Amino acid sequence: MSAAGLEVGRQTVADRPKARRRYGLREWAIIATGGLAVVSLLRIVTGAEDIDSSGALIAAIGLAVPIGLAGLGGLWSERAGVVNIGLEGMMILGTWGAGFFGYHYGPWAGVVGATFMGMLGGLIHAIATVTFGVDHIVSGVAINIIGLGVAKYLAARFFADLPGGGPTQSPPIKDLPDFTLPGLSSWLGTIESKGWFFISDLASVLRALCTNVSALTIIAVLLFVATYFILWRTPFGLRLRSTGESPVASESLGVRVLRFKFVAVLISGGLAGMGGSFLALVAANIYRDGQTGGRGYIGLAAMIFGNWRPGGLMTGAALFGYTDAVQLRGGETVHAFLLLFAVILLAIGVWQIVRNQRLVQGIVAVVVGVLVGVWYLATDSVPPELTGTTPYVTTLLVLAFASQRLRMPAADGQIYRKGEGG
Amino acid sequence: MRTLNLRRILLSVAAPVLALVVAFVVTSLVLVAVGDPVAEVWKTILAVPKPRQVVNIVNAATVFYISAIAVSVGFRMNLFNIGVDGQYRVAVFAAALFAGQGYLPGWLNIIASILVAMAAGGAWASIAAFLKVKRGVSEVISTIMLNAIATGVVSWLLVKVAAREAGSNTIATKTIPESSQLEGFQLVPGATNRVYTLILLAIVVGVLYWFVLGKTRFGFDLRATGHSESAAVASGVNVPRMVVIAMIASGAIAGLVGMPLLFGQDHNYGTTFQAGLGFAGIAIALLGRNNAIGIVFASLLWAFLDVQSNALQIQAGVAQELVNIIQGVILFAVVIAYELIRRADKRLEQTRVARELAAQRNSGAATEGAPA
């Protein structure tokens, strides 16, 4: 039983190294502008104002940060070749840490305490997988069991007797500071309320970026930037990634493989724990049992969606945070997106038939597109139970249809023992 | 060779025992560190269970056993079915829906519902199987995603079909007809509650698992694929087909997990239906080393800890979630112990082979003599 699993069905890399152009800043700007224009059009056509109201976007940022931090934790660990499905458990430990240290020593201590608790989870994972060579998935499952147990047990032990606390939740914790650019924010709000095509939408996006931005959100963004620089622009990062790509080769070059993996998993746990602290300190201002609600898994999904890279992960986290926010604001907004999906599917279908001569795929896309369109016309809202599954369905679809474009670290999930290369 | 085997058996018994000791020590340390009464906790957990609790333990173990077997089918061929949770949820919902209609009388309804459950569980697992075979998607990721999707889809469908009873705000499917409710066996003297009738189902599943995997060509191929995929391919095993079959079989067995609960206790599927049995199954399968008998002990142990810890809050003033810590530590200790034993065994084997080879070379050199 190795996490690497069976080889069957795994696509081998195509022999012609296709030179795919990397998108630069300009391309991304064009994509973002186009996307915003489409959303703006959708807002005007369907009348779903909440689709990009600054309120919805602020909520989306709040929901994206914990997902992003958990995913960033996954990124560190998997870049060093250790699969980490224990993120959920580490995140749960983080929520408790934030509750305990946050209540007793103030919110910043809560962030530190949550990171520390997450690192404790990471330490267990590292000892099991790196030192003892236990299967990564097995260890991850065990950490999820332990993390849940520890948090609930400690919460009942330490929060039950506090004023305002209980066996399943902590007393309220003081808020972390957040920042608003006062004049700009209200000025953008005025523009947003005009409902102009594109300009109002741009205003609402900018307003979301400068209103009630939590200090922890800023730290999270900085951590993304730092991760990119450390992992891709420093010798330390190169070595760390090499242990996830080919541990034998990197050991033969003198890299202390196990040490790098150990450190990576520790950092991974710390980031997941910090993600938990966001849930307890910013999103809720108390610790509550079951607060993570599977966000560790969504973080993992966001990382895969993002092709094991920080930029992609950020996009994934933003997307999943946005779907979550939109869902919380009622099925009407999600309903508007059905129209967009229908149009996109129809376009893909026609494209496949006319340009690529792929009749079957094209027809499937057209049929699904028509069905979604019928769904849009026949209903007024999408049930909340189904919108909650959006991140998972998206990830499955991305994996199913773009798996050739995804590339995980080559030795991801493989157990490495010191001196294996001989 | 025989002494080696004896040693191996001893070691494989020693590992779980060692794991229990480690779990005992670690949990005690946690209790001391936090300042909870250590003695009280162990007195509660290790007390002799009352007849009523014995029944509860057996019942919980029945469900755990099926779940662990479902996971084991995948494990034996190196497939990680994390999706038992979603599969049994989909399956028990489908079965409860079908059984509630009462198309068939009595036992026929039960048997038909069980088949529905297997079909539903298998179908849900087949998504992951096809994604793996056709698109190369890791089953670990796809089953995690499918678990969450199952939760969403089932709760949506539940709202659609729920039979809301007057004066109650629990949402559930239609209760199954009384003729199809199983009242259970009076196995434990002195207990007012009964052992699930469908413990029979767990026994059948266990025997079939042992027979099919251990005694048939199919089982051999499956295990061979798990040990060495390239060797299996060389001996003519169609690996993609095996993946699909094993995954669907695992899902079909996962579909059975909820049956004892459905027919013996809940009689419908509602929002309160027990969740998380799939993850317990993973732990128990590992603890029982994917062995039909080993899993019996593992699931009894798991159920024992679960049931005994219910009294922790009252008896010792400690949250019953402590049991998750104990179970998690046992799991860690056991997998680490197995890994260490495997390494030690391998090393011994290597030195033995090296010694024999060296001896052969020496004697060979002696008989052939030096080259002219």
PDB file of C-alpha atoms in Angstrom, chain A residues 1-2 5-11 85 124 128 131-135 137-139 141-143 145-146 148-150 152-154 156-158 297 300-301 304 383 385-386 389 392-393 395-396 399-401 403-404 417, chain B residues 30-31 34-36 75 77-78 80 82 131-137 140-142 144-146 148-149 152 155-156 159 225 229 239-240 243 279 286 290 318-319 321-322 324-325 328-329 331-332 335-336 339-340 343:
ATOM      1  CA  MET A   1       0.000   0.000   0.000  1.00  0.00           C
ATOM      2  CA  SER A   2       1.833   3.014  -1.114  1.00  0.00           C
ATOM      3  CA  GLY A   5      -0.759   3.676  -5.912  1.00  0.00           C
ATOM      4  CA  LEU A   6      -1.143   1.796  -9.137  1.00  0.00           C
ATOM      5  CA  GLU A   7       0.398   2.979 -12.347  1.00  0.00           C
ATOM      6  CA  VAL A   8      -2.683   2.161 -14.368  1.00  0.00           C
ATOM      7  CA  GLY A   9      -4.362   4.970 -16.201  1.00  0.00           C
ATOM      8  CA  ARG A  10      -1.595   7.368 -15.359  1.00  0.00           C
ATOM      9  CA  GLN A  11      -0.809   9.371 -18.431  1.00  0.00           C
ATOM     10  CA  ILE A  85      -4.508  14.846   3.538  1.00  0.00           C
ATOM     11  CA  ILE A 124       3.242  14.001  13.910  1.00  0.00           C
ATOM     12  CA  ALA A 128       5.277   9.147  10.818  1.00  0.00           C
ATOM     13  CA  THR A 131      11.127   9.276   9.855  1.00  0.00           C
ATOM     14  CA  PHE A 132       9.224   6.011   9.961  1.00  0.00           C
ATOM     15  CA  GLY A 133       8.125   5.724   6.348  1.00  0.00           C
ATOM     16  CA  VAL A 134       4.451   5.218   7.094  1.00  0.00           C
ATOM     17  CA  ASP A 135       2.154   5.577   4.123  1.00  0.00           C
ATOM     18  CA  ILE A 137      -2.461   8.676   3.243  1.00  0.00           C
ATOM     19  CA  VAL A 138      -2.680   6.434   6.303  1.00  0.00           C
ATOM     20  CA  SER A 139      -0.912   8.993   8.442  1.00  0.00           C
ATOM     21  CA  VAL A 141      -6.294   9.832   7.913  1.00  0.00           C
ATOM     22  CA  ALA A 142      -4.991   9.180  11.421  1.00  0.00           C
ATOM     23  CA  ILE A 143      -4.182  12.862  11.904  1.00  0.00           C
ATOM     24  CA  ILE A 145      -9.054  11.428  13.506  1.00  0.00           C
ATOM     25  CA  ILE A 146      -6.670  12.677  16.202  1.00  0.00           C
ATOM     26  CA  LEU A 148     -10.791  16.201  15.679  1.00  0.00           C
ATOM     27  CA  GLY A 149     -10.529  14.286  18.940  1.00  0.00           C
ATOM     28  CA  VAL A 150      -7.890  16.559  20.455  1.00  0.00           C
ATOM     29  CA  LYS A 152     -13.075  18.537  20.976  1.00  0.00           C
ATOM     30  CA  TYR A 153     -11.487  17.046  24.063  1.00  0.00           C
ATOM     31  CA  LEU A 154      -9.445  20.127  24.857  1.00  0.00           C
ATOM     32  CA  ALA A 156     -14.550  20.579  26.600  1.00  0.00           C
ATOM     33  CA  ARG A 157     -11.711  20.667  29.121  1.00  0.00           C
ATOM     34  CA  PHE A 158     -10.728  24.320  28.801  1.00  0.00           C
ATOM     35  CA  TYR A 297     -10.075  19.138   1.903  1.00  0.00           C
ATOM     36  CA  LEU A 300      -6.280  20.345  -1.058  1.00  0.00           C
ATOM     37  CA  ALA A 301      -8.704  20.586  -3.966  1.00  0.00           C
ATOM     38  CA  ILE A 304      -4.687  20.435  -7.245  1.00  0.00           C
ATOM     39  CA  PRO A 383     -30.782  24.441  -3.995  1.00  0.00           C
ATOM     40  CA  GLU A 385     -27.195  21.684  -0.869  1.00  0.00           C
ATOM     41  CA  LEU A 386     -25.976  21.432  -4.438  1.00  0.00           C
ATOM     42  CA  THR A 389     -20.608  20.851  -3.783  1.00  0.00           C
ATOM     43  CA  TYR A 392     -15.590  19.379  -5.374  1.00  0.00           C
ATOM     44  CA  VAL A 393     -17.357  19.037  -8.717  1.00  0.00           C
ATOM     45  CA  THR A 395     -11.984  19.806  -9.028  1.00  0.00           C
ATOM     46  CA  LEU A 396     -13.245  16.483 -10.369  1.00  0.00           C
ATOM     47  CA  LEU A 399      -8.911  16.460 -13.011  1.00  0.00           C
ATOM     48  CA  ALA A 400     -10.993  14.551 -15.531  1.00  0.00           C
ATOM     49  CA  PHE A 401     -10.587  16.897 -18.470  1.00  0.00           C
ATOM     50  CA  SER A 403      -5.282  15.877 -16.200  1.00  0.00           C
ATOM     51  CA  GLN A 404      -2.766  15.977 -19.052  1.00  0.00           C
ATOM     52  CA  ARG A 417      14.448   6.156   2.824  1.00  0.00           C
TER      53      ARG A 417
ATOM     54  CA  VAL B  30      -2.029  13.730  27.748  1.00  0.00           C
ATOM     55  CA  LEU B  31      -4.401  13.342  30.677  1.00  0.00           C
ATOM     56  CA  VAL B  34      -4.076  18.557  30.893  1.00  0.00           C
ATOM     57  CA  GLY B  35      -4.845  17.741  34.515  1.00  0.00           C
ATOM     58  CA  ASP B  36      -7.619  15.196  34.156  1.00  0.00           C
ATOM     59  CA  PHE B  75      -6.085  -2.081  -0.031  1.00  0.00           C
ATOM     60  CA  MET B  77      -4.702  -4.269  -4.699  1.00  0.00           C
ATOM     61  CA  ASN B  78      -3.124  -1.002  -3.689  1.00  0.00           C
ATOM     62  CA  PHE B  80      -7.186   3.602  -1.586  1.00  0.00           C
ATOM     63  CA  ILE B  82     -11.309   6.825   1.011  1.00  0.00           C
ATOM     64  CA  LEU B 131     -11.803   8.388 -13.594  1.00  0.00           C
ATOM     65  CA  LYS B 132      -8.754   6.394 -12.563  1.00  0.00           C
ATOM     66  CA  VAL B 133      -8.696   4.039 -15.499  1.00  0.00           C
ATOM     67  CA  LYS B 134      -9.708   6.435 -18.251  1.00  0.00           C
ATOM     68  CA  ARG B 135      -8.305   9.717 -17.028  1.00  0.00           C
ATOM     69  CA  GLY B 136      -5.570   8.747 -14.593  1.00  0.00           C
ATOM     70  CA  VAL B 137      -7.153  10.579 -11.660  1.00  0.00           C
ATOM     71  CA  VAL B 140      -7.607   9.178  -3.212  1.00  0.00           C
ATOM     72  CA  ILE B 141      -8.489  12.632  -4.491  1.00  0.00           C
ATOM     73  CA  SER B 142     -11.558  11.637  -6.465  1.00  0.00           C
ATOM     74  CA  ILE B 144     -12.516  12.591  -1.164  1.00  0.00           C
ATOM     75  CA  MET B 145     -14.321  14.859  -3.625  1.00  0.00           C
ATOM     76  CA  LEU B 146     -17.068  12.283  -4.155  1.00  0.00           C
ATOM     77  CA  ALA B 148     -18.426  15.707  -0.223  1.00  0.00           C
ATOM     78  CA  ILE B 149     -20.544  15.548  -3.361  1.00  0.00           C
ATOM     79  CA  GLY B 152     -24.609  17.452  -0.862  1.00  0.00           C
ATOM     80  CA  SER B 155     -29.173  15.969   1.558  1.00  0.00           C
ATOM     81  CA  TRP B 156     -30.719  17.685  -1.462  1.00  0.00           C
ATOM     82  CA  VAL B 159     -35.362  17.324   1.252  1.00  0.00           C
ATOM     83  CA  THR B 225      -1.676  -6.595  -8.813  1.00  0.00           C
ATOM     84  CA  GLU B 229       1.717  -4.291 -10.929  1.00  0.00           C
ATOM     85  CA  VAL B 239      -5.099  -4.259 -14.717  1.00  0.00           C
ATOM     86  CA  PRO B 240      -7.627  -1.579 -15.748  1.00  0.00           C
ATOM     87  CA  VAL B 243      -9.224  -1.735 -10.946  1.00  0.00           C
ATOM     88  CA  PHE B 279     -12.915   6.634   8.049  1.00  0.00           C
ATOM     89  CA  LEU B 286      -5.114  -1.205   8.820  1.00  0.00           C
ATOM     90  CA  ASN B 290      -6.644  -6.607   5.825  1.00  0.00           C
ATOM     91  CA  VAL B 318     -13.797  14.017  30.667  1.00  0.00           C
ATOM     92  CA  ALA B 319     -15.107  14.589  27.155  1.00  0.00           C
ATOM     93  CA  GLU B 321     -13.856  12.557  22.324  1.00  0.00           C
ATOM     94  CA  LEU B 322     -10.812  11.422  24.265  1.00  0.00           C
ATOM     95  CA  ASN B 324     -10.545   9.573  19.221  1.00  0.00           C
ATOM     96  CA  ILE B 325      -7.141  10.395  20.628  1.00  0.00           C
ATOM     97  CA  GLY B 328      -5.632   7.678  16.586  1.00  0.00           C
ATOM     98  CA  VAL B 329      -2.574   6.867  18.709  1.00  0.00           C
ATOM     99  CA  LEU B 331      -3.469   3.557  14.623  1.00  0.00           C
ATOM    100  CA  PHE B 332      -0.191   5.473  14.471  1.00  0.00           C
ATOM    101  CA  VAL B 335       1.349   1.257  11.435  1.00  0.00           C
ATOM    102  CA  ILE B 336       4.746   2.409  12.691  1.00  0.00           C
ATOM    103  CA  GLU B 339       6.652  -0.728   9.202  1.00  0.00           C
ATOM    104  CA  LEU B 340       9.550  -1.267  11.605  1.00  0.00           C
ATOM    105  CA  ARG B 343      12.106  -3.356   7.691  1.00  0.00           C
TER     106      ARG B 343
END
